[in-house]
PDB file of C-alpha atoms and ligand atoms in Angstrom:
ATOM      1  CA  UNK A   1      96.334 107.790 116.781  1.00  0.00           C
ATOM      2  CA  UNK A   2      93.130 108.034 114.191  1.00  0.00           C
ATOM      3  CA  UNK A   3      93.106 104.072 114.514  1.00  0.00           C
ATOM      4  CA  UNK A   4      93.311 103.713 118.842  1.00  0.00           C
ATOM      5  CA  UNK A   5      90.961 100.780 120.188  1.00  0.00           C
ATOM      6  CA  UNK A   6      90.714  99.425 116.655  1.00  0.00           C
ATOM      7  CA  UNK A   7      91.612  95.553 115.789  1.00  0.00           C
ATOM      8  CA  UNK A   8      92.926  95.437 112.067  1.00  0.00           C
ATOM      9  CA  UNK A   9      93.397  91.943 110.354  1.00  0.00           C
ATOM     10  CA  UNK A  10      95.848  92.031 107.632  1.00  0.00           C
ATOM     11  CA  UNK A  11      96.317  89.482 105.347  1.00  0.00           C
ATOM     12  CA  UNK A  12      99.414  88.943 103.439  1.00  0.00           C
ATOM     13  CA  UNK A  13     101.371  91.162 105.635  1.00  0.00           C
ATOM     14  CA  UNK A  14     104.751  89.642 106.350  1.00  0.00           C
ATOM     15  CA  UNK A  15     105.232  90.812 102.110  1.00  0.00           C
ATOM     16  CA  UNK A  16     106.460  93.851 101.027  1.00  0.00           C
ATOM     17  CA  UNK A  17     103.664  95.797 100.881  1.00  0.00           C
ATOM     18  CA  UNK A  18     101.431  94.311 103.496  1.00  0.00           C
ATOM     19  CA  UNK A  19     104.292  94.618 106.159  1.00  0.00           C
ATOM     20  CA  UNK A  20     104.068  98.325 105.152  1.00  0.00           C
ATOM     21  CA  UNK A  21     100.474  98.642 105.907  1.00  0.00           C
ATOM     22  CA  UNK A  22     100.731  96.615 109.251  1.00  0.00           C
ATOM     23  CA  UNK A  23     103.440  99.415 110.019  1.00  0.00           C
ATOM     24  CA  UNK A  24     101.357 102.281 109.180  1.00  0.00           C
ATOM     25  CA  UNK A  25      98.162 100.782 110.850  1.00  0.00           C
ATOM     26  CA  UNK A  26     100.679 100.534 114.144  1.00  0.00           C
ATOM     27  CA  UNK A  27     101.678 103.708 114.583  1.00  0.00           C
ATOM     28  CA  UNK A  28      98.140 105.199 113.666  1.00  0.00           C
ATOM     29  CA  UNK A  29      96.973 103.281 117.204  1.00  0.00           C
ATOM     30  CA  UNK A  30      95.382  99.889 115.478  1.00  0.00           C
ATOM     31  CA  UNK A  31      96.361  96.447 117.143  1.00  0.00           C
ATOM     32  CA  UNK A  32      97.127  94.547 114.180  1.00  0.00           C
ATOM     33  CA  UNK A  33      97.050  91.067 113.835  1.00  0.00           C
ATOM     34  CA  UNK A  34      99.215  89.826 110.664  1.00  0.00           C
ATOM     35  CA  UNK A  35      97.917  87.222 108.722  1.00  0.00           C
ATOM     36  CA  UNK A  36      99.900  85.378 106.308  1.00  0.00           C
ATOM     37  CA  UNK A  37     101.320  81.882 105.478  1.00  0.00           C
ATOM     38  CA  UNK A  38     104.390  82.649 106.214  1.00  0.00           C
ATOM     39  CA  UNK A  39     104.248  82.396 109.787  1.00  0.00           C
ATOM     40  CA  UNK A  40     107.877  82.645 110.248  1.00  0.00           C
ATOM     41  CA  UNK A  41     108.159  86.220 108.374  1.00  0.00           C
ATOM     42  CA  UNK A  42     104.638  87.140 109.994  1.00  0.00           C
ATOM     43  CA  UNK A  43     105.930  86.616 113.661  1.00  0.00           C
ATOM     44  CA  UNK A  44     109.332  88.922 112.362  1.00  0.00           C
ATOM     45  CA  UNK A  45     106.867  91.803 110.980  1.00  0.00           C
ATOM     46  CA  UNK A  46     104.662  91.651 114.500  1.00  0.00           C
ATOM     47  CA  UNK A  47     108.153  91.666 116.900  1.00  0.00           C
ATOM     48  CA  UNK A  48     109.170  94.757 114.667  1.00  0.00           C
ATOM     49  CA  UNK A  49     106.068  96.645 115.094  1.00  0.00           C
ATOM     50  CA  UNK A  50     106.328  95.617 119.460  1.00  0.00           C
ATOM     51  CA  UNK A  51     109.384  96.855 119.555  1.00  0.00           C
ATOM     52  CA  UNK A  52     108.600 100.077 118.147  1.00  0.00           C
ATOM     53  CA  UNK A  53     106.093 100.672 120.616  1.00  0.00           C
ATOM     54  CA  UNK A  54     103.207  99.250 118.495  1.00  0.00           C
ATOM     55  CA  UNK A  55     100.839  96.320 119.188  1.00  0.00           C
ATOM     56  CA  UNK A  56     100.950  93.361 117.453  1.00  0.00           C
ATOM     57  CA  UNK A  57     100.391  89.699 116.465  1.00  0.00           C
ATOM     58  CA  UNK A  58     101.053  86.955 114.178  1.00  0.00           C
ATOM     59  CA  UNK A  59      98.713  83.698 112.865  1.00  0.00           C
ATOM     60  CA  UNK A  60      99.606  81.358 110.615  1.00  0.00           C
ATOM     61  CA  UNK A  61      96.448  81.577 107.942  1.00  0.00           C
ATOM     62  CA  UNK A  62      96.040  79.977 103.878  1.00  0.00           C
ATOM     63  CA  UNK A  63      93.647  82.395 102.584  1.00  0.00           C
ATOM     64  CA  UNK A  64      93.223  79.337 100.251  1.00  0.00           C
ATOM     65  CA  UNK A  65      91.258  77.657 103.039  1.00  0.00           C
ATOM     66  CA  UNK A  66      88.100  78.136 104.193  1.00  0.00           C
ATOM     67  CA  UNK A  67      88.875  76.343 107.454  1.00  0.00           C
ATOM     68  CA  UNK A  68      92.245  78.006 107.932  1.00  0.00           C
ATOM     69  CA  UNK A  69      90.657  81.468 107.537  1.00  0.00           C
ATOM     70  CA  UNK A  70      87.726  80.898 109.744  1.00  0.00           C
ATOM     71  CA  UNK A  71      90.214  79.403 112.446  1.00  0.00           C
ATOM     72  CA  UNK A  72      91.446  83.134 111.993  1.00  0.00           C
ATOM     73  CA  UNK A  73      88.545  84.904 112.407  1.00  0.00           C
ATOM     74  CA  UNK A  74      87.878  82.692 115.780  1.00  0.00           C
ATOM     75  CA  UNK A  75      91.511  83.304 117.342  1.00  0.00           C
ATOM     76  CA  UNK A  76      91.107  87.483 116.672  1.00  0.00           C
ATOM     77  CA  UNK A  77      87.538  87.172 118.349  1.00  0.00           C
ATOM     78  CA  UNK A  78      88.923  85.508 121.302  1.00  0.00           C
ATOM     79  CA  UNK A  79      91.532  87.654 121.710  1.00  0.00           C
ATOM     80  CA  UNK A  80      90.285  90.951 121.074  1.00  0.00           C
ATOM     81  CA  UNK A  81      86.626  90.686 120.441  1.00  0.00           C
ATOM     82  CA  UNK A  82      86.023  92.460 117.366  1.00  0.00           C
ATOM     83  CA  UNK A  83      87.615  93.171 114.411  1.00  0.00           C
ATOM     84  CA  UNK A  84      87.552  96.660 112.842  1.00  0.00           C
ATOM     85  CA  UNK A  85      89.482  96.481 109.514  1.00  0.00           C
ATOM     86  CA  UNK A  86      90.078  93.626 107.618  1.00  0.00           C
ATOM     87  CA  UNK A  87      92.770  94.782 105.067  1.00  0.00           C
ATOM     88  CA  UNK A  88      92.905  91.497 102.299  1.00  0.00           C
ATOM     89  CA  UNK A  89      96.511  92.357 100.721  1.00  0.00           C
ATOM     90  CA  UNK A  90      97.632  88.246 100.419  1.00  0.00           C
ATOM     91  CA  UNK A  91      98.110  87.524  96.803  1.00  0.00           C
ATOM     92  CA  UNK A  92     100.413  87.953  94.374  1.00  0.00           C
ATOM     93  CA  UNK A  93     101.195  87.228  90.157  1.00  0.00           C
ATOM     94  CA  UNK A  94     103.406  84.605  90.267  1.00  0.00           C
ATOM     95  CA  UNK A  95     105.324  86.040  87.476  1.00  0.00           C
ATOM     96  CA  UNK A  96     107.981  83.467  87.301  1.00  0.00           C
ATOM     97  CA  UNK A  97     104.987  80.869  86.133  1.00  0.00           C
ATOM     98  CA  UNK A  98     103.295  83.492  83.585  1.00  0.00           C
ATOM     99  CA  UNK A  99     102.177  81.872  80.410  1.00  0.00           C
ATOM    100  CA  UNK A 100     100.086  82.646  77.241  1.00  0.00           C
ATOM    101  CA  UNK A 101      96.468  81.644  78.665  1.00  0.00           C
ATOM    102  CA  UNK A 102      96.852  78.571  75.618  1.00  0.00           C
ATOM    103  CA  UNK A 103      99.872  76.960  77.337  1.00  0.00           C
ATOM    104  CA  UNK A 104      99.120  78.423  80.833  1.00  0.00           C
ATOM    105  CA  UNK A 105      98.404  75.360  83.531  1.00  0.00           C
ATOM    106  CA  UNK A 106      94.980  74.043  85.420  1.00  0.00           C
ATOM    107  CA  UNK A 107      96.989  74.549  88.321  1.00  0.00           C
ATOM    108  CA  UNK A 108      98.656  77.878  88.056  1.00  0.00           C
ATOM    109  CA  UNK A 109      95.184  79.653  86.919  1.00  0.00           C
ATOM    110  CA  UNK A 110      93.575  77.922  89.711  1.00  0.00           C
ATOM    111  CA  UNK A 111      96.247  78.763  92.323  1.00  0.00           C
ATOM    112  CA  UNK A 112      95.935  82.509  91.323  1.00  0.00           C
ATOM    113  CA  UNK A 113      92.275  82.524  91.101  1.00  0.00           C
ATOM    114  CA  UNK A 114      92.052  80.862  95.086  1.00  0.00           C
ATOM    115  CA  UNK A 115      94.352  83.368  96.225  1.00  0.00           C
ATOM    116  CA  UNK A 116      93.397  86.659  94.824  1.00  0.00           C
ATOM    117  CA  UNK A 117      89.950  86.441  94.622  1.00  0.00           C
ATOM    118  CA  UNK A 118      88.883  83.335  96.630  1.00  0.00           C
ATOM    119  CA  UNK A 119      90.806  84.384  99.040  1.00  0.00           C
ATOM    120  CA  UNK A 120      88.958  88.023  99.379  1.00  0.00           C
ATOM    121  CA  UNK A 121      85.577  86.484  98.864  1.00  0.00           C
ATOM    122  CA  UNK A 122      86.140  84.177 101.772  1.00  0.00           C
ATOM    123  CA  UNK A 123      87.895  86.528 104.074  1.00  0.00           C
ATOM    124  CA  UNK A 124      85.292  88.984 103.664  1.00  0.00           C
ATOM    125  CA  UNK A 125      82.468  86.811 104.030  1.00  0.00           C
ATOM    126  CA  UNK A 126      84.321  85.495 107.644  1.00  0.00           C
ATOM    127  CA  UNK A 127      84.080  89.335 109.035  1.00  0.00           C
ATOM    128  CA  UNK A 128      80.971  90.223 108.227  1.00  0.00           C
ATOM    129  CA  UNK A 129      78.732  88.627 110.552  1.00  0.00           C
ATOM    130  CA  UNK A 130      81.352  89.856 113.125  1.00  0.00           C
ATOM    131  CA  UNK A 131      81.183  93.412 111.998  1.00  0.00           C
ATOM    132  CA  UNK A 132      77.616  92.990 111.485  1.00  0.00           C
ATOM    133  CA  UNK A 133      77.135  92.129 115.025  1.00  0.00           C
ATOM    134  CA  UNK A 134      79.276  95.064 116.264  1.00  0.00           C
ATOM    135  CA  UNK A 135      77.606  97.367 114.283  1.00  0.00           C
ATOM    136  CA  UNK A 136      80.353  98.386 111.512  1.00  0.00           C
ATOM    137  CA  UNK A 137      83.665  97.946 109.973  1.00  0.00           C
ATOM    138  CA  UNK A 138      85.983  98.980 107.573  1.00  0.00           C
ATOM    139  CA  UNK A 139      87.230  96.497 104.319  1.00  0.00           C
ATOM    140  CA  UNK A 140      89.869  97.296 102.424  1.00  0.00           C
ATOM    141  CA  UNK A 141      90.828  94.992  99.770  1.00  0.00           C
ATOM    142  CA  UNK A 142      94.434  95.213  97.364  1.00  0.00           C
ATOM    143  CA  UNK A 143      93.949  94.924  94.107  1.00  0.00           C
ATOM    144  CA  UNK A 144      95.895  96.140  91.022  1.00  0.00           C
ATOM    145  CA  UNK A 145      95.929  97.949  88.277  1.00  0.00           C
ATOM    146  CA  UNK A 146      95.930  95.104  86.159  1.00  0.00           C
ATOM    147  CA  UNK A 147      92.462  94.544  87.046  1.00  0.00           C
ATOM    148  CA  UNK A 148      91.535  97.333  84.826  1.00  0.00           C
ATOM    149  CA  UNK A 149      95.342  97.978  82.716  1.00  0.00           C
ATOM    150  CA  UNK A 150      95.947  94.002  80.415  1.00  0.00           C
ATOM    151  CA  UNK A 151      99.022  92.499  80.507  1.00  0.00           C
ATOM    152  CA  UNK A 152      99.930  89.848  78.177  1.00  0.00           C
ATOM    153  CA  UNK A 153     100.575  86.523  80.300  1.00  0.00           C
ATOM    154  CA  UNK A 154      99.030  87.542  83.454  1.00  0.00           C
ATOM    155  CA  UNK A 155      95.461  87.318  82.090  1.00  0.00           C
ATOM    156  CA  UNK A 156      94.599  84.509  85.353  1.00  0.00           C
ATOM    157  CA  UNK A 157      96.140  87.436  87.852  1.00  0.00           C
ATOM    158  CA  UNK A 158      93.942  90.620  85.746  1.00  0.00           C
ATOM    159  CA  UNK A 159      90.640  88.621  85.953  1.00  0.00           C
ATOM    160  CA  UNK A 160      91.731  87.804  89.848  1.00  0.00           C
ATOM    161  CA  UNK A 161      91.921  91.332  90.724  1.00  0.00           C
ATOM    162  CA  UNK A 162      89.057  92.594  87.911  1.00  0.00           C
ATOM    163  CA  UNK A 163      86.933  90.260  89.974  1.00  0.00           C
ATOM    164  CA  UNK A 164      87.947  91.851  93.059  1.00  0.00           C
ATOM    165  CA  UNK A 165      86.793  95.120  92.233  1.00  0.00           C
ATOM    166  CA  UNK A 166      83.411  93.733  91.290  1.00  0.00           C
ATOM    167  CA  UNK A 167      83.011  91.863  93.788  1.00  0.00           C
ATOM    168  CA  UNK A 168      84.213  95.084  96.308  1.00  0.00           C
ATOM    169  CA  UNK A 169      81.601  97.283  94.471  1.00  0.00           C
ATOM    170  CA  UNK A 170      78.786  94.601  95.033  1.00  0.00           C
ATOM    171  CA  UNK A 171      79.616  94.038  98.418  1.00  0.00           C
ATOM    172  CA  UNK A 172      79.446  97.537  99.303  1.00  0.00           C
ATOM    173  CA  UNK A 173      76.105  98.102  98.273  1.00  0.00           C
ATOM    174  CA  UNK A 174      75.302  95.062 100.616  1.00  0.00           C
ATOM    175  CA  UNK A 175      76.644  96.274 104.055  1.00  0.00           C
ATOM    176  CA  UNK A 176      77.183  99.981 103.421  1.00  0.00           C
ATOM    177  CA  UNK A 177      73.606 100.608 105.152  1.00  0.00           C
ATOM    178  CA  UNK A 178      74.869  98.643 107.920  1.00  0.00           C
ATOM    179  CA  UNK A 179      77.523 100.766 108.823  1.00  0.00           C
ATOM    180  CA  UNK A 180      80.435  98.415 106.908  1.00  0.00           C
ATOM    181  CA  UNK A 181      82.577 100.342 104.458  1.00  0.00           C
ATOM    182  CA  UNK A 182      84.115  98.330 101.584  1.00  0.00           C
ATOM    183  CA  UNK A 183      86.788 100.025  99.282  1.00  0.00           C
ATOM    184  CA  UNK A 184      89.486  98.872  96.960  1.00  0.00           C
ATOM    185  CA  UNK A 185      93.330 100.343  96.466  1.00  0.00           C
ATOM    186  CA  UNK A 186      95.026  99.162  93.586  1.00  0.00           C
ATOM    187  CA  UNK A 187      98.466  99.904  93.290  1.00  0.00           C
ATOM    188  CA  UNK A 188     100.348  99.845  89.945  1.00  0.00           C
ATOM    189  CA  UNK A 189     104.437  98.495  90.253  1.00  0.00           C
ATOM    190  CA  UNK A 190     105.489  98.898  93.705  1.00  0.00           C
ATOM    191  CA  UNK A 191     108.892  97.247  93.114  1.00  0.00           C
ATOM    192  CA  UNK A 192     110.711  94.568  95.834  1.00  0.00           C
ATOM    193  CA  UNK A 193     114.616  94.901  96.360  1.00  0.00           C
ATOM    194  CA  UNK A 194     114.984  92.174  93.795  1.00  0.00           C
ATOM    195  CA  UNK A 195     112.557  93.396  91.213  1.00  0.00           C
ATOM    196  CA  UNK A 196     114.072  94.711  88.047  1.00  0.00           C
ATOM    197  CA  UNK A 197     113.376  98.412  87.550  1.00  0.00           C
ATOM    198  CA  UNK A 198     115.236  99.319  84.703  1.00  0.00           C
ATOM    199  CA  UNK A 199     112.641 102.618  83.204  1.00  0.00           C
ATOM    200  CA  UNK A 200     109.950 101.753  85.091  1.00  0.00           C
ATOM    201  CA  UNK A 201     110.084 105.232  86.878  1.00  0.00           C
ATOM    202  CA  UNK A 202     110.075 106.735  83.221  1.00  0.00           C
ATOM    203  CA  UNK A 203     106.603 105.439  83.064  1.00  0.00           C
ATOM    204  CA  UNK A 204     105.121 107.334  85.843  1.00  0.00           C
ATOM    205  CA  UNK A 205     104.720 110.939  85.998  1.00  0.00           C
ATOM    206  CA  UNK A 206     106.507 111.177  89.068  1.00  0.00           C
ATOM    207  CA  UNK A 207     109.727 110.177  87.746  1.00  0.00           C
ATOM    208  CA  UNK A 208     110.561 107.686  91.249  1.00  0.00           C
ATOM    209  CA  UNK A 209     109.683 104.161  92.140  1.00  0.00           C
ATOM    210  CA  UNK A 210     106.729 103.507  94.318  1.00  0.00           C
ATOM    211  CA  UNK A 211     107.558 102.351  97.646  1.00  0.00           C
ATOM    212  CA  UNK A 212     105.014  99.957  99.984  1.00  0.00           C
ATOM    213  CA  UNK A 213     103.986 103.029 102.138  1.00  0.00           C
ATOM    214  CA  UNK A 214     102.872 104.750  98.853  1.00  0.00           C
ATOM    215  CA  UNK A 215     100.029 102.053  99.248  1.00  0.00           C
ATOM    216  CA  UNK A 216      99.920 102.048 103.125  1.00  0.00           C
ATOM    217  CA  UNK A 217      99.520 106.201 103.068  1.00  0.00           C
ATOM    218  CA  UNK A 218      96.278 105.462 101.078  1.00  0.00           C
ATOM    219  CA  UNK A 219      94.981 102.252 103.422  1.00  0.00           C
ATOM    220  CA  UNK A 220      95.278 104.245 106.418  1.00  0.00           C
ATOM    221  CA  UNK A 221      93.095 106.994 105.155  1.00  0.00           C
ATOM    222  CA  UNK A 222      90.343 104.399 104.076  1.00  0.00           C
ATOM    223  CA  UNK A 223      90.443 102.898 107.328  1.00  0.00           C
ATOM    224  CA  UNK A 224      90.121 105.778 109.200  1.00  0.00           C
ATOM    225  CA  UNK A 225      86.929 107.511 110.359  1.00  0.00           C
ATOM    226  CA  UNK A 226      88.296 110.618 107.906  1.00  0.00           C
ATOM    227  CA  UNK A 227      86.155 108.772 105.320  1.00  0.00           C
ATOM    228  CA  UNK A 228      82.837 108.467 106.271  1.00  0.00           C
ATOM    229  CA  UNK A 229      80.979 108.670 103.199  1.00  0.00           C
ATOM    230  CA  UNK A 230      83.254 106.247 100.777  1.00  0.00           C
ATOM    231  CA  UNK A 231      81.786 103.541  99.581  1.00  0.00           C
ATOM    232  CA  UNK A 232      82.933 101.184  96.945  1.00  0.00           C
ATOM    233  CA  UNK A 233      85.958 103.362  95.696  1.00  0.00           C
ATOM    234  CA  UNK A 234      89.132 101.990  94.180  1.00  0.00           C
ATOM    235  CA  UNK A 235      92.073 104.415  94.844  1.00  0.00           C
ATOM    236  CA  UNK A 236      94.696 103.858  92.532  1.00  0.00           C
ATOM    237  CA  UNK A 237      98.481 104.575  93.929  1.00  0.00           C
ATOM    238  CA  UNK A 238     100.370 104.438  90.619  1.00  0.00           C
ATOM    239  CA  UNK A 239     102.413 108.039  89.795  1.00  0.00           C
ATOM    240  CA  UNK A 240      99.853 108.657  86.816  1.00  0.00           C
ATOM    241  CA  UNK A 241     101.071 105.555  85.147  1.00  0.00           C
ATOM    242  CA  UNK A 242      97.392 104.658  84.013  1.00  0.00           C
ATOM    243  CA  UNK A 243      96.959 108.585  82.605  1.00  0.00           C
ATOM    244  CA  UNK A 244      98.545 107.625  79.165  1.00  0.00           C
ATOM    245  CA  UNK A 245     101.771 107.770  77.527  1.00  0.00           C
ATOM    246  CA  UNK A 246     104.283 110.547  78.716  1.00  0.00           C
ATOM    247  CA  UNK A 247     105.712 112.780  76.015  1.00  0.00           C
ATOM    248  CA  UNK A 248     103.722 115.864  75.127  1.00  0.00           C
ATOM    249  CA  UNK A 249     104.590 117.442  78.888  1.00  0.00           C
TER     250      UNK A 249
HETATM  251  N1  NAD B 301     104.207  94.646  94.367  1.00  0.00           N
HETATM  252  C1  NAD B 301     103.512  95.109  93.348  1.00  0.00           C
HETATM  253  O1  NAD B 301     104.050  95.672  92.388  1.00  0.00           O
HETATM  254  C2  NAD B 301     102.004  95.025  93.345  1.00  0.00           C
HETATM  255  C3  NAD B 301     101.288  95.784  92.439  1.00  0.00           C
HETATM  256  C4  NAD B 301      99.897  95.731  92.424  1.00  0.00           C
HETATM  257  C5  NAD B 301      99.245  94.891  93.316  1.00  0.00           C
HETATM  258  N2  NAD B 301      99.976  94.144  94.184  1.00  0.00           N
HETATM  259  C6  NAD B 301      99.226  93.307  95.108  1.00  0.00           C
HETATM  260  O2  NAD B 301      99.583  93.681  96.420  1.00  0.00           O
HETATM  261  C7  NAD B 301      99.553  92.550  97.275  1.00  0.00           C
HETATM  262  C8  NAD B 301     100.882  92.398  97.974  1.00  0.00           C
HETATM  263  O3  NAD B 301     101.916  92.284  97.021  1.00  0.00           O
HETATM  264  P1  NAD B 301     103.442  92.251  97.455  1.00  0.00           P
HETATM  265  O4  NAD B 301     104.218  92.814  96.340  1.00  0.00           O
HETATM  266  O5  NAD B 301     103.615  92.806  98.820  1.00  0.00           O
HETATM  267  O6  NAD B 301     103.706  90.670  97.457  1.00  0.00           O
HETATM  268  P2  NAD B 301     104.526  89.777  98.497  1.00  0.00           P
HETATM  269  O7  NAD B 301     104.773  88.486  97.798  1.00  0.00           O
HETATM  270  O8  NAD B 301     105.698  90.515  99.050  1.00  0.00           O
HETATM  271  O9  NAD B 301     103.481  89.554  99.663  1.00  0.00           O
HETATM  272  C9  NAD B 301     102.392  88.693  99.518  1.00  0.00           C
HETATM  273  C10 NAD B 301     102.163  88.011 100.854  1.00  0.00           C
HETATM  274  O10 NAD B 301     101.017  87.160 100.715  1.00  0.00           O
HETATM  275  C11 NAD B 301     101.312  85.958 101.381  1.00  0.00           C
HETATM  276  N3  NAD B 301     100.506  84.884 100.825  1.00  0.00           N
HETATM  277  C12 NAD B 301     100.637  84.287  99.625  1.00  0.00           C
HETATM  278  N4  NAD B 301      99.752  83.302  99.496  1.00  0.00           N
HETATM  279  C13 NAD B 301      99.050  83.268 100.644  1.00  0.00           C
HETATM  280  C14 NAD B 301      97.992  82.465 101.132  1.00  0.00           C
HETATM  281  N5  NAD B 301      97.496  81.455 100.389  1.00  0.00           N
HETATM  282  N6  NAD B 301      97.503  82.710 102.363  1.00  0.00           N
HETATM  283  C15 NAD B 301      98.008  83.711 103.125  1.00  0.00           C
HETATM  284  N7  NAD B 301      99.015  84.493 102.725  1.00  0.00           N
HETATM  285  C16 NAD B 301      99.520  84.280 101.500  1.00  0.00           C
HETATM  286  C17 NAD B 301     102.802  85.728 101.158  1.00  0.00           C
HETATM  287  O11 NAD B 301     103.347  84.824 102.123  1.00  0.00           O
HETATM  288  C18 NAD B 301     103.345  87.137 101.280  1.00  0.00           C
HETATM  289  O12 NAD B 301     103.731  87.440 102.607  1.00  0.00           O
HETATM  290  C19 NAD B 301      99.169  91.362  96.394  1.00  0.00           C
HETATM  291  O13 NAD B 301      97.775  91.155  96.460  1.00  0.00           O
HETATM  292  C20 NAD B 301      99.557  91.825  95.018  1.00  0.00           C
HETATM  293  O14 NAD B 301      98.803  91.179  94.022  1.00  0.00           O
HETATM  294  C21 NAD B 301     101.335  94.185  94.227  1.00  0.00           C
END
């Protein structure tokens, strides 16, 4: 129970991969408020986590909105106090909308931008005088290993989560002296039910498919007092994909 007493806001966790962290966060001790715009999904993800003994919430939040996300920030404080962790994992490609930058829309590139990167900027920034107050904290936000890997089509989503990583590494320098940690995990494919998979676990040097607590294994370890001289890190949970081609094992 590394995380007991702790309040953990996670964003984007009624999704695959948040839902996983909210899990893991709940059974290391954290109460866990979950985050997401899906309230509907959100409020499914907190019942699970009660019912297995764990403590948790769900709010309604559009990381897209200033207003929305400081409404967020109010209702944790009221109810618990503080907040600990904030865990930004909302976002997402929208792959079914990917385009060649020259055809790609105002719209989509904006609509990525607000929610990857926006949305981290602004949830951040609506913690910190929180944690500031209390005298630490712990920020963990999800990027990818596109931020640092291209991928033809996605190049709104790779400068979303390049610009994440700056802005993590900046932000750390900030608030590290004030006792607020700020690191990055980036996971490379962690594949839904529905997502195609066809060689994808050829690529890795693990020879599987990642699954969500892959990613939530790593989270819990940044959040925890274990690391206590981190700062600015991105951990990347991807089998080796990012090593280089296989072949000459
Ligand atoms: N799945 C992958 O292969 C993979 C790989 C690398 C990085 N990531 C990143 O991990 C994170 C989670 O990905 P996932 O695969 O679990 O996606 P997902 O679609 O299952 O979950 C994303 C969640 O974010 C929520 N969300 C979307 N827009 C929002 C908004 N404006 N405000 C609040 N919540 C919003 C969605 O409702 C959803 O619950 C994303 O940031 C994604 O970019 C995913």
């Amino acid at each position: 129970m590394k995380l007991a007493g702790k309040t953990a806001l996670v964003t984007g966790a009624a999704g695959w991969i948040g839902a996983a962290i909210a899990r893991r966060l709940a059974d290391d001790g954290a109460q866990i408020v979950i985050a997401d715009l899906r309230q509907d999904l959100a409020q499914a993800v907190a019942d699970e986590i009660v019912a297995a003994g764990g403590r948790a919430s769900a709010i309604a939040t559009n990381v897209r909105s200033v207003a929305s996300i400081a409404a967020t920030v109010a209702a944790v404080l009221q109810a618990q106090q503080r907040i600990d962790l904030l865990v930004n994992v909302a976002g997402g490609s929208a792959r079914e909308r990917a385009a060649p930058v020259a055809r790609q829309s105002e719209e989509v590139i904006r609509e990525i931008l607000e929610i990857n990167l926006y949305g981290v900027i602004f949830c951040c920034r609506a913690v910190l005088g929180p944690m500031l107050a209390q005298g630490g904290g712990r920020i963990i936000n999800i990027t990818s290993t596109l931020a640092t890997s291209p991928l033809a089509h996605h190049a709104d989503y790779c400068a979303a989560k390049a610009g994440v990583l700056g802005f993590s590494r900046a932000l750390a320098t900030e608030v590290a002296p004030h006792g607020i940690y700020v690191n990055c995990v980036s996971p490379g494919l962690v594949p839904r039910p529905q997502t195609p998979t066809e060689g994808v676990a050829d690529c890795n040097y693990l020879g599987r498919l990642a699954p969500p607590e892959s990613v939530a294994h790593v989270v819990a370890f940044l959040a925890s007092d274990e690391t206590d001289f981190v700062v600015g890190q991105n951990y990347v949970v991807d089998g080796g994909w990012g090593l280089g081609l296989k072949g000459s094992r």
